[in-house]
CSV table of N, CA, C and O in Angstrom, one decimal:
chain,number,residue,atom,x,y,z
A,11,GLY,N,0.8,-1.2,0.0
A,11,GLY,CA,0.0,0.0,0.0
A,11,GLY,C,0.8,1.3,0.0
A,11,GLY,O,0.7,2.1,-0.8
A,12,GLY,N,1.8,1.4,1.0
A,12,GLY,CA,2.6,2.6,1.1
A,12,GLY,C,3.5,2.8,0.0
A,12,GLY,O,3.8,3.9,-0.5
A,13,VAL,N,4.1,1.7,-0.6
A,13,VAL,CA,5.1,1.8,-1.7
A,13,VAL,C,4.3,2.3,-2.9
A,13,VAL,O,4.9,3.1,-3.7
A,14,ALA,N,3.1,1.9,-3.1
A,14,ALA,CA,2.3,2.4,-4.2
A,14,ALA,C,2.1,3.9,-4.1
A,14,ALA,O,2.2,4.6,-5.2
A,15,TRP,N,1.9,4.4,-2.9
A,15,TRP,CA,1.8,5.9,-2.7
A,15,TRP,C,3.1,6.6,-3.0
A,15,TRP,O,3.0,7.7,-3.5
A,16,VAL,N,4.2,6.0,-2.7
A,16,VAL,CA,5.5,6.6,-3.0
A,16,VAL,C,5.6,6.7,-4.6
A,16,VAL,O,6.1,7.7,-5.1
A,17,LEU,N,5.2,5.6,-5.3
A,17,LEU,CA,5.2,5.6,-6.7
A,17,LEU,C,4.3,6.7,-7.3
A,17,LEU,O,4.7,7.5,-8.2
A,18,VAL,N,3.1,6.9,-6.7
A,18,VAL,CA,2.2,7.9,-7.2
A,18,VAL,C,2.8,9.3,-6.9
A,18,VAL,O,2.8,10.2,-7.8
A,19,LEU,N,3.4,9.5,-5.7
A,19,LEU,CA,4.1,10.8,-5.4
A,19,LEU,C,5.2,11.1,-6.4
A,19,LEU,O,5.4,12.2,-6.9
A,20,THR,N,6.0,10.0,-6.7
A,20,THR,CA,7.1,10.2,-7.7
A,20,THR,C,6.5,10.6,-9.0
A,20,THR,O,7.1,11.6,-9.7
A,21,LEU,N,5.5,10.0,-9.5
A,21,LEU,CA,4.9,10.4,-10.8
A,21,LEU,C,4.3,11.8,-10.8
A,21,LEU,O,4.4,12.5,-11.7
A,22,VAL,N,3.7,12.2,-9.7
A,22,VAL,CA,3.1,13.5,-9.5
A,22,VAL,C,4.3,14.6,-9.6
A,22,VAL,O,4.1,15.6,-10.3
A,23,VAL,N,5.3,14.3,-8.8
A,23,VAL,CA,6.5,15.2,-8.9
A,23,VAL,C,7.1,15.3,-10.3
A,23,VAL,O,7.4,16.4,-10.8
A,24,LEU,N,7.3,14.1,-10.9
A,24,LEU,CA,7.8,14.1,-12.3
A,24,LEU,C,6.9,14.9,-13.2
A,24,LEU,O,7.3,15.6,-14.1
A,25,TYR,N,5.6,14.7,-13.1
A,25,TYR,CA,4.6,15.4,-14.0
A,25,TYR,C,4.7,16.9,-13.8
A,25,TYR,O,4.7,17.6,-14.7
A,26,ALA,N,4.6,17.3,-12.5
A,26,ALA,CA,4.6,18.7,-12.2
A,26,ALA,C,5.9,19.4,-12.7
A,26,ALA,O,5.9,20.4,-13.4
A,27,MET,N,7.0,18.8,-12.4
A,27,MET,CA,8.3,19.3,-12.9
A,27,MET,C,8.5,19.2,-14.4
A,27,MET,O,9.1,20.1,-15.0
A,28,GLY,N,7.9,18.2,-15.0
A,28,GLY,CA,7.9,18.0,-16.5
A,28,GLY,C,7.1,19.2,-17.1
A,28,GLY,O,7.6,19.7,-18.2
A,29,ILE,N,6.0,19.5,-16.6
A,29,ILE,CA,5.2,20.7,-17.1
A,29,ILE,C,6.1,21.9,-17.0
A,29,ILE,O,6.2,22.7,-18.0
A,30,LEU,N,6.7,22.2,-15.9
A,30,LEU,CA,7.5,23.4,-15.7
A,30,LEU,C,8.6,23.4,-16.7
A,30,LEU,O,8.9,24.4,-17.3
A,31,ALA,N,9.3,22.3,-16.8
A,31,ALA,CA,10.5,22.2,-17.7
A,31,ALA,C,10.1,22.4,-19.1
A,31,ALA,O,10.8,23.1,-19.9
A,32,THR,N,9.0,21.9,-19.5
A,32,THR,CA,8.5,22.0,-20.9
A,32,THR,C,8.1,23.5,-21.2
A,32,THR,O,8.5,24.0,-22.2
A,33,ARG,N,7.4,24.1,-20.3
A,33,ARG,CA,7.0,25.5,-20.5
A,33,ARG,C,8.3,26.4,-20.4
A,33,ARG,O,8.4,27.3,-21.3
A,34,LEU,N,9.1,26.2,-19.4
A,34,LEU,CA,10.2,27.2,-19.2
A,34,LEU,C,11.4,26.9,-20.2
A,34,LEU,O,12.0,27.9,-20.7
A,35,ILE,N,11.7,25.7,-20.4
A,35,ILE,CA,12.9,25.4,-21.3
A,35,ILE,C,12.5,25.0,-22.7
A,35,ILE,O,12.9,25.6,-23.7
A,36,GLY,N,11.6,24.0,-22.8
A,36,GLY,CA,11.1,23.5,-24.1
A,36,GLY,C,10.5,24.6,-25.0
A,36,GLY,O,10.6,24.6,-26.2
A,37,GLN,N,9.7,25.5,-24.3
A,37,GLN,CA,9.1,26.5,-25.1
A,37,GLN,C,9.8,27.9,-24.9
A,37,GLN,O,9.3,28.9,-25.3
A,38,ARG,N,11.0,27.8,-24.4
A,38,ARG,CA,12.0,28.9,-24.4
A,38,ARG,C,11.5,30.1,-23.6
A,38,ARG,O,11.8,31.3,-23.8
A,39,MET,N,10.6,29.9,-22.6
A,39,MET,CA,10.1,31.0,-21.8
A,39,MET,C,11.2,31.6,-20.8
A,39,MET,O,11.1,32.7,-20.4
A,40,MET,N,12.2,30.8,-20.5
A,40,MET,CA,13.2,31.2,-19.6
A,40,MET,C,14.3,32.0,-20.3
A,40,MET,O,15.1,32.7,-19.6
A,41,PHE,N,14.3,31.9,-21.6
A,41,PHE,CA,15.4,32.6,-22.4
A,41,PHE,C,14.9,34.0,-22.8
A,41,PHE,O,13.8,34.2,-23.1
A,42,GLY,N,15.9,34.9,-22.8
A,42,GLY,CA,15.6,36.2,-23.2
A,42,GLY,C,15.3,36.3,-24.7
A,42,GLY,O,15.6,35.4,-25.5
A,43,PRO,N,14.6,37.4,-25.1
A,43,PRO,CA,14.3,37.5,-26.6
A,43,PRO,C,15.6,37.6,-27.4
A,43,PRO,O,16.5,38.3,-27.0
A,44,GLY,N,15.7,36.8,-28.4
A,44,GLY,CA,16.8,36.9,-29.3
A,44,GLY,C,18.0,36.0,-28.8
A,44,GLY,O,19.1,36.0,-29.4
A,45,GLN,N,17.9,35.4,-27.6
A,45,GLN,CA,18.9,34.6,-27.0
A,45,GLN,C,19.0,33.3,-27.8
A,45,GLN,O,18.0,32.6,-27.9
A,46,GLU,N,20.2,33.0,-28.4
A,46,GLU,CA,20.4,31.8,-29.2
A,46,GLU,C,20.6,30.6,-28.2
A,46,GLU,O,21.4,30.7,-27.4
A,47,VAL,N,19.7,29.6,-28.4
A,47,VAL,CA,19.9,28.4,-27.7
A,47,VAL,C,20.0,27.2,-28.6
A,47,VAL,O,19.1,27.1,-29.5
A,48,PRO,N,21.0,26.4,-28.5
A,48,PRO,CA,21.1,25.3,-29.5
A,48,PRO,C,19.9,24.3,-29.3
A,48,PRO,O,19.4,24.1,-28.2
A,49,GLU,N,19.6,23.7,-30.4
A,49,GLU,CA,18.4,22.8,-30.4
A,49,GLU,C,18.6,21.6,-29.5
A,49,GLU,O,17.7,21.1,-28.9
A,50,HIS,N,19.9,21.1,-29.4
A,50,HIS,CA,20.1,19.9,-28.6
A,50,HIS,C,19.9,20.2,-27.1
A,50,HIS,O,19.7,19.3,-26.3
A,51,VAL,N,19.8,21.5,-26.7
A,51,VAL,CA,19.5,21.9,-25.3
A,51,VAL,C,18.0,21.8,-25.1
A,51,VAL,O,17.5,21.4,-24.1
A,52,ILE,N,17.3,22.2,-26.1
A,52,ILE,CA,15.8,22.3,-26.0
A,52,ILE,C,15.1,21.0,-26.2
A,52,ILE,O,14.1,20.6,-25.6
A,53,ALA,N,15.7,20.1,-27.1
A,53,ALA,CA,15.1,18.8,-27.5
A,53,ALA,C,14.7,18.0,-26.3
A,53,ALA,O,13.6,17.4,-26.4
A,54,PRO,N,15.5,17.8,-25.3
A,54,PRO,CA,15.0,16.9,-24.2
A,54,PRO,C,13.8,17.4,-23.4
A,54,PRO,O,13.2,16.7,-22.6
A,55,PHE,N,13.4,18.7,-23.7
A,55,PHE,CA,12.3,19.3,-23.0
A,55,PHE,C,11.2,19.8,-23.9
A,55,PHE,O,10.4,20.6,-23.5
A,56,ASN,N,11.1,19.2,-25.1
A,56,ASN,CA,10.1,19.7,-26.1
A,56,ASN,C,8.7,19.4,-25.7
A,56,ASN,O,7.8,20.2,-25.9
A,57,THR,N,8.4,18.2,-25.1
A,57,THR,CA,7.1,17.8,-24.7
A,57,THR,C,7.1,17.4,-23.2
A,57,THR,O,8.2,17.2,-22.6
A,58,VAL,N,6.0,17.4,-22.6
A,58,VAL,CA,5.9,17.0,-21.2
A,58,VAL,C,6.4,15.5,-21.0
A,58,VAL,O,7.2,15.3,-20.1
A,59,PRO,N,6.0,14.5,-21.8
A,59,PRO,CA,6.6,13.2,-21.6
A,59,PRO,C,8.1,13.2,-21.8
A,59,PRO,O,8.8,12.5,-21.1
A,60,ALA,N,8.6,13.9,-22.8
A,60,ALA,CA,10.1,14.0,-23.0
A,60,ALA,C,10.8,14.6,-21.8
A,60,ALA,O,11.8,14.2,-21.3
A,61,SER,N,10.1,15.7,-21.2
A,61,SER,CA,10.7,16.3,-20.0
A,61,SER,C,10.6,15.4,-18.8
A,61,SER,O,11.6,15.3,-18.1
A,62,MET,N,9.5,14.7,-18.7
A,62,MET,CA,9.4,13.7,-17.6
A,62,MET,C,10.5,12.7,-17.7
A,62,MET,O,11.1,12.3,-16.7
A,63,PHE,N,10.7,12.1,-18.9
A,63,PHE,CA,11.7,11.1,-19.1
A,63,PHE,C,13.1,11.7,-18.8
A,63,PHE,O,14.0,11.0,-18.2
A,64,THR,N,13.4,12.9,-19.3
A,64,THR,CA,14.7,13.5,-19.0
A,64,THR,C,14.9,13.7,-17.5
A,64,THR,O,16.0,13.4,-17.0
A,65,LEU,N,13.9,14.2,-16.8
A,65,LEU,CA,14.0,14.4,-15.4
A,65,LEU,C,14.1,13.1,-14.7
A,65,LEU,O,14.9,13.0,-13.7
A,66,PHE,N,13.5,12.1,-15.1
A,66,PHE,CA,13.6,10.7,-14.5
A,66,PHE,C,15.0,10.2,-14.7
A,66,PHE,O,15.6,9.7,-13.7
A,67,ARG,N,15.6,10.5,-15.9
A,67,ARG,CA,17.0,10.0,-16.1
A,67,ARG,C,18.0,10.8,-15.2
A,67,ARG,O,18.9,10.3,-14.7
A,68,VAL,N,17.7,12.1,-15.0
A,68,VAL,CA,18.5,12.9,-14.1
A,68,VAL,C,18.4,12.4,-12.7
A,68,VAL,O,19.4,12.3,-12.0
A,69,MET,N,17.1,12.1,-12.3
A,69,MET,CA,16.8,11.7,-10.9
A,69,MET,C,17.5,10.3,-10.6
A,69,MET,O,18.0,10.1,-9.5
A,70,SER,N,17.5,9.4,-11.6
A,70,SER,CA,18.1,8.1,-11.4
A,70,SER,C,19.6,8.0,-11.7
A,70,SER,O,20.2,7.0,-11.4
A,71,GLY,N,20.1,9.1,-12.2
A,71,GLY,CA,21.6,9.1,-12.5
A,71,GLY,C,21.9,8.4,-13.8
A,71,GLY,O,23.1,8.2,-14.1
A,72,ALA,N,20.9,8.1,-14.7
A,72,ALA,CA,21.2,7.4,-15.9
A,72,ALA,C,21.3,8.4,-17.1
A,72,ALA,O,20.5,8.4,-18.0
A,73,VAL,N,22.2,9.4,-16.9
A,73,VAL,CA,22.3,10.4,-17.9
A,73,VAL,C,23.4,10.0,-19.0
A,73,VAL,O,24.5,9.6,-18.7
A,74,SER,N,23.0,10.2,-20.3
A,74,SER,CA,23.9,9.8,-21.3
A,74,SER,C,24.9,11.0,-21.6
A,74,SER,O,24.7,12.1,-21.1
A,75,ASP,N,25.8,10.8,-22.5
A,75,ASP,CA,26.8,11.8,-22.8
A,75,ASP,C,26.1,13.0,-23.5
A,75,ASP,O,26.4,14.1,-23.2
A,76,SER,N,25.2,12.7,-24.4
A,76,SER,CA,24.5,13.7,-25.1
A,76,SER,C,23.6,14.6,-24.2
A,76,SER,O,23.5,15.8,-24.3
A,77,LEU,N,22.9,13.9,-23.3
A,77,LEU,CA,22.1,14.6,-22.3
A,77,LEU,C,22.9,15.4,-21.3
A,77,LEU,O,22.6,16.5,-21.0
A,78,ASP,N,24.0,14.8,-20.9
A,78,ASP,CA,24.9,15.5,-20.1
A,78,ASP,C,25.5,16.8,-20.7
A,78,ASP,O,25.5,17.8,-20.1
A,79,GLU,N,25.8,16.7,-22.0
A,79,GLU,CA,26.3,17.9,-22.7
A,79,GLU,C,25.1,18.9,-22.8
A,79,GLU,O,25.4,20.1,-22.7
A,80,ALA,N,23.9,18.5,-23.1
A,80,ALA,CA,22.8,19.4,-23.2
A,80,ALA,C,22.5,20.1,-21.9
A,80,ALA,O,22.3,21.3,-21.9
A,81,LEU,N,22.6,19.3,-20.8
A,81,LEU,CA,22.4,20.0,-19.5
A,81,LEU,C,23.5,20.9,-19.1
A,81,LEU,O,23.2,22.0,-18.6
A,82,ASP,N,24.7,20.6,-19.5
A,82,ASP,CA,25.8,21.5,-19.3
A,82,ASP,C,25.7,22.8,-20.0
A,82,ASP,O,25.9,23.9,-19.5
A,83,ASP,N,25.2,22.7,-21.3
A,83,ASP,CA,25.0,23.9,-22.1
A,83,ASP,C,23.8,24.7,-21.6
A,83,ASP,O,23.8,25.9,-21.6
A,84,LEU,N,22.8,24.0,-21.1
A,84,LEU,CA,21.7,24.7,-20.5
A,84,LEU,C,22.1,25.5,-19.2
A,84,LEU,O,21.7,26.6,-19.1
A,85,MET,N,23.0,24.9,-18.4
A,85,MET,CA,23.5,25.6,-17.2
A,85,MET,C,24.3,26.8,-17.6
A,85,MET,O,24.3,27.8,-16.9
A,86,LYS,N,25.0,26.7,-18.7
A,86,LYS,CA,25.9,27.8,-19.1
A,86,LYS,C,24.9,29.0,-19.7
A,86,LYS,O,25.2,30.1,-19.4
A,87,ALA,N,23.9,28.6,-20.4
A,87,ALA,CA,23.0,29.6,-20.9
A,87,ALA,C,22.1,30.2,-19.8
A,87,ALA,O,21.8,31.4,-19.9
A,88,LEU,N,21.7,29.4,-18.9
A,88,LEU,CA,20.8,29.8,-17.8
A,88,LEU,C,21.4,29.4,-16.4
A,88,LEU,O,21.1,28.3,-15.9
A,89,PRO,N,22.3,30.2,-15.9
A,89,PRO,CA,22.9,29.8,-14.6
A,89,PRO,C,21.8,29.6,-13.5
A,89,PRO,O,22.0,28.8,-12.6
A,90,GLY,N,20.7,30.3,-13.6
A,90,GLY,CA,19.6,30.1,-12.6
A,90,GLY,C,19.0,28.8,-12.6
A,90,GLY,O,18.3,28.4,-11.7
A,91,ALA,N,19.1,28.1,-13.7
A,91,ALA,CA,18.5,26.7,-13.8
A,91,ALA,C,19.2,25.7,-12.9
A,91,ALA,O,18.6,24.7,-12.5
A,92,LYS,N,20.4,26.1,-12.4
A,92,LYS,CA,21.1,25.2,-11.4
A,92,LYS,C,20.2,25.0,-10.2
A,92,LYS,O,20.1,24.0,-9.6
A,93,PHE,N,19.6,26.1,-9.7
A,93,PHE,CA,18.8,26.1,-8.5
A,93,PHE,C,17.6,25.2,-8.7
A,93,PHE,O,17.2,24.5,-7.8
A,94,ALA,N,17.0,25.3,-9.9
A,94,ALA,CA,15.8,24.5,-10.2
A,94,ALA,C,16.2,23.0,-10.2
A,94,ALA,O,15.4,22.2,-9.7
A,95,PHE,N,17.3,22.7,-10.8
A,95,PHE,CA,17.7,21.3,-10.8
A,95,PHE,C,18.1,20.8,-9.4
A,95,PHE,O,17.8,19.6,-9.0
A,96,VAL,N,18.7,21.6,-8.6
A,96,VAL,CA,19.0,21.3,-7.2
A,96,VAL,C,17.7,21.0,-6.4
A,96,VAL,O,17.6,20.0,-5.7
A,97,PHE,N,16.7,21.9,-6.6
A,97,PHE,CA,15.4,21.8,-6.0
A,97,PHE,C,14.8,20.4,-6.4
A,97,PHE,O,14.3,19.7,-5.6
A,98,PHE,N,14.9,20.2,-7.7
A,98,PHE,CA,14.3,18.9,-8.2
A,98,PHE,C,15.0,17.7,-7.6
A,98,PHE,O,14.3,16.8,-7.2
A,99,MET,N,16.3,17.7,-7.5
A,99,MET,CA,17.0,16.6,-7.0
A,99,MET,C,16.7,16.4,-5.5
A,99,MET,O,16.5,15.3,-5.0
A,100,VAL,N,16.6,17.5,-4.8
A,100,VAL,CA,16.2,17.4,-3.3
A,100,VAL,C,14.8,16.8,-3.2
A,100,VAL,O,14.6,15.9,-2.4
A,101,THR,N,13.9,17.3,-3.9
A,101,THR,CA,12.5,16.8,-3.8
A,101,THR,C,12.3,15.4,-4.3
A,101,THR,O,11.6,14.6,-3.7
A,102,SER,N,13.0,15.1,-5.4
A,102,SER,CA,12.8,13.8,-6.0
A,102,SER,C,13.6,12.7,-5.3
A,102,SER,O,13.1,11.6,-5.0
A,103,SER,N,14.8,13.0,-4.9
A,103,SER,CA,15.7,11.9,-4.4
A,103,SER,C,15.5,11.8,-2.9
A,103,SER,O,15.1,10.8,-2.3
A,104,TRP,N,15.9,12.9,-2.2
A,104,TRP,CA,16.0,12.8,-0.7
A,104,TRP,C,14.6,12.7,-0.1
A,104,TRP,O,14.4,11.9,0.8
A,105,THR,N,13.6,13.5,-0.6
A,105,THR,CA,12.3,13.5,0.0
A,105,THR,C,11.6,12.1,-0.2
A,105,THR,O,11.1,11.5,0.7
A,106,LEU,N,11.7,11.7,-1.5
A,106,LEU,CA,11.0,10.4,-1.8
A,106,LEU,C,11.7,9.2,-1.1
A,106,LEU,O,11.1,8.3,-0.6
A,107,LEU,N,13.0,9.3,-0.9
A,107,LEU,CA,13.8,8.3,-0.2
A,107,LEU,C,13.3,8.3,1.3
A,107,LEU,O,13.1,7.2,1.9
A,108,SER,N,13.2,9.5,1.8
A,108,SER,CA,12.7,9.6,3.2
A,108,SER,C,11.3,9.0,3.4
A,108,SER,O,11.1,8.3,4.4
A,109,ILE,N,10.4,9.3,2.5
A,109,ILE,CA,9.1,8.8,2.6
A,109,ILE,C,9.1,7.2,2.4
A,109,ILE,O,8.4,6.5,3.2
A,110,LEU,N,9.9,6.7,1.5
A,110,LEU,CA,9.9,5.3,1.3
A,110,LEU,C,10.5,4.6,2.5
A,110,LEU,O,10.0,3.6,3.0
A,111,THR,N,11.5,5.2,3.1
A,111,THR,CA,12.1,4.6,4.4
A,111,THR,C,11.0,4.6,5.5
A,111,THR,O,10.9,3.7,6.2
A,112,ALA,N,10.2,5.7,5.6
A,112,ALA,CA,9.2,5.8,6.6
A,112,ALA,C,8.1,4.7,6.4
A,112,ALA,O,7.7,4.1,7.3
A,113,VAL,N,7.8,4.5,5.1
A,113,VAL,CA,6.8,3.4,4.8
A,113,VAL,C,7.3,2.1,5.2
A,113,VAL,O,6.6,1.3,5.8
A,114,VAL,N,8.5,1.8,4.8
A,114,VAL,CA,9.1,0.4,5.2
A,114,VAL,C,9.2,0.3,6.7
A,114,VAL,O,8.9,-0.8,7.2
A,115,SER,N,9.6,1.3,7.4
A,115,SER,CA,9.7,1.3,8.8
A,115,SER,C,8.4,1.1,9.5
A,115,SER,O,8.2,0.3,10.4
A,116,GLU,N,7.4,1.8,9.0
A,116,GLU,CA,6.0,1.6,9.6
A,116,GLU,C,5.5,0.2,9.4
A,116,GLU,O,4.9,-0.4,10.3
A,117,ASN,N,5.8,-0.4,8.2
A,117,ASN,CA,5.4,-1.8,7.9
A,117,ASN,C,6.1,-2.8,8.9
A,117,ASN,O,5.5,-3.7,9.4
A,118,MET,N,7.4,-2.5,9.1
A,118,MET,CA,8.1,-3.4,10.0
A,118,MET,C,7.6,-3.3,11.5
A,118,MET,O,7.5,-4.3,12.1
A,119,ILE,N,7.3,-2.1,11.9
A,119,ILE,CA,6.8,-1.9,13.3
A,119,ILE,C,5.4,-2.5,13.4
A,119,ILE,O,5.2,-3.2,14.4
A,120,THR,N,4.6,-2.4,12.4
A,120,THR,CA,3.3,-3.0,12.5
A,120,THR,C,3.4,-4.5,12.5
A,120,THR,O,2.7,-5.2,13.3
A,121,THR,N,4.2,-5.1,11.7
A,121,THR,CA,4.4,-6.6,11.7
A,121,THR,C,5.0,-7.0,13.0
A,121,THR,O,4.5,-8.1,13.5
A,122,THR,N,5.9,-6.3,13.6
A,122,THR,CA,6.5,-6.7,14.9
A,122,THR,C,5.4,-6.7,16.0
A,122,THR,O,5.4,-7.6,16.8
A,123,SER,N,4.6,-5.6,16.0
A,123,SER,CA,3.5,-5.5,17.0
A,123,SER,C,2.5,-6.7,16.8
A,123,SER,O,2.1,-7.2,17.9
A,124,GLN,N,2.2,-7.0,15.6
A,124,GLN,CA,1.3,-8.2,15.4
A,124,GLN,C,1.9,-9.5,15.9
A,124,GLN,O,1.2,-10.3,16.5
A,125,GLN,N,3.2,-9.7,15.6
A,125,GLN,CA,3.8,-10.9,16.1
A,125,GLN,C,3.9,-10.9,17.6
A,125,GLN,O,3.7,-12.0,18.2
A,126,GLN,N,4.2,-9.8,18.3
A,126,GLN,CA,4.2,-9.8,19.7
A,126,GLN,C,2.8,-10.1,20.3
A,126,GLN,O,2.7,-10.8,21.3
A,127,GLU,N,1.8,-9.6,19.7
A,127,GLU,CA,0.4,-9.8,20.2
A,127,GLU,C,0.1,-11.3,20.0
A,127,GLU,O,-0.5,-11.9,20.9
A,128,GLU,N,0.5,-11.9,18.9
A,128,GLU,CA,0.2,-13.3,18.7
A,128,GLU,C,1.0,-14.2,19.7
A,128,GLU,O,0.5,-15.2,20.2
A,129,LEU,N,2.2,-13.8,20.0
A,129,LEU,CA,3.0,-14.5,21.0
A,129,LEU,C,2.4,-14.4,22.4
A,129,LEU,O,2.3,-15.4,23.1
A,130,ARG,N,1.9,-13.2,22.7
A,130,ARG,CA,1.3,-13.0,24.0
A,130,ARG,C,0.0,-13.8,24.1
A,130,ARG,O,-0.2,-14.5,25.2
A,131,LEU,N,-0.8,-13.9,23.1
A,131,LEU,CA,-2.0,-14.7,23.1
A,131,LEU,C,-1.7,-16.2,23.2
A,131,LEU,O,-2.4,-16.9,23.9
A,132,SER,N,-0.7,-16.6,22.5
A,132,SER,CA,-0.4,-18.1,22.6
A,132,SER,C,0.1,-18.4,24.0
A,132,SER,O,-0.1,-19.5,24.5
A,133,HIS,N,0.9,-17.5,24.6
A,133,HIS,CA,1.3,-17.7,26.0
A,133,HIS,C,0.2,-17.8,26.9
A,133,HIS,O,0.1,-18.7,27.8
A,134,PHE,N,-0.8,-16.9,26.8
A,134,PHE,CA,-2.0,-17.0,27.7
A,134,PHE,C,-2.8,-18.2,27.4
A,134,PHE,O,-3.3,-18.8,28.4
A,135,GLU,N,-2.9,-18.7,26.2
A,135,GLU,CA,-3.6,-20.0,25.9
A,135,GLU,C,-2.9,-21.1,26.6
A,135,GLU,O,-3.5,-22.0,27.1
A,136,GLU,N,-1.5,-21.2,26.5
A,136,GLU,CA,-0.8,-22.2,27.2
A,136,GLU,C,-1.0,-22.2,28.7
A,136,GLU,O,-1.2,-23.2,29.3
A,137,GLU,N,-1.0,-21.0,29.3
A,137,GLU,CA,-1.2,-20.9,30.7
A,137,GLU,C,-2.6,-21.3,31.1
A,137,GLU,O,-2.9,-22.0,32.1
A,138,ARG,N,-3.6,-21.0,30.3
A,138,ARG,CA,-5.0,-21.5,30.5
A,138,ARG,C,-5.1,-23.0,30.5
A,138,ARG,O,-5.7,-23.6,31.3
A,139,LYS,N,-4.4,-23.6,29.5
A,139,LYS,CA,-4.4,-25.1,29.4
A,139,LYS,C,-3.8,-25.7,30.6
A,139,LYS,O,-4.2,-26.7,31.2
A,140,LYS,N,-2.7,-25.1,31.1
A,140,LYS,CA,-2.0,-25.6,32.3
A,140,LYS,C,-2.9,-25.5,33.5
A,140,LYS,O,-3.0,-26.5,34.3
A,141,GLN,N,-3.7,-24.4,33.6
A,141,GLN,CA,-4.6,-24.2,34.7
A,141,GLN,C,-5.7,-25.2,34.7
A,141,GLN,O,-6.2,-25.8,35.7
A,142,LEU,N,-6.2,-25.6,33.5
A,142,LEU,CA,-7.3,-26.5,33.3
A,142,LEU,C,-6.8,-27.9,33.7
A,142,LEU,O,-7.6,-28.7,34.3
A,143,ARG,N,-5.5,-28.3,33.4
A,143,ARG,CA,-5.0,-29.6,33.7
A,143,ARG,C,-4.9,-29.7,35.3
A,143,ARG,O,-5.1,-30.8,35.8
A,144,ARG,N,-4.5,-28.7,35.9
A,144,ARG,CA,-4.4,-28.7,37.4
A,144,ARG,C,-5.7,-28.9,38.1
A,144,ARG,O,-5.8,-29.5,39.1
A,145,LEU,N,-6.8,-28.4,37.4
A,145,LEU,CA,-8.1,-28.6,38.0
A,145,LEU,C,-8.6,-30.1,37.8
A,145,LEU,O,-9.1,-30.8,38.3
């Protein structure tokens, strides 16, 4: 249950950031009028699905040489984009990892509590049987 919600949260974050990246980078809204931007910088952010996939690759560390070059060129053209990518990395990696850890911990605590309750009930049942034999 909880892991599915982490997946949903990951998709929502990727979708929201994909929309932002498409509007700001893919549609050149972040660039000044007349500012020349190479097409290979814009291409990974042309559509929302392309932006989501690019951001997923950035989030998972599976960046190719061509994407790495495009991102480097983007950072040179827009130094302010570094802050956006740092924000994305913090929200996508650290926050989602923290939530996933919390979900796994909660499941372990719940399982342990159930096992302790079952052990306590079986102990009471054994004591009851001993008392019945004594009678």
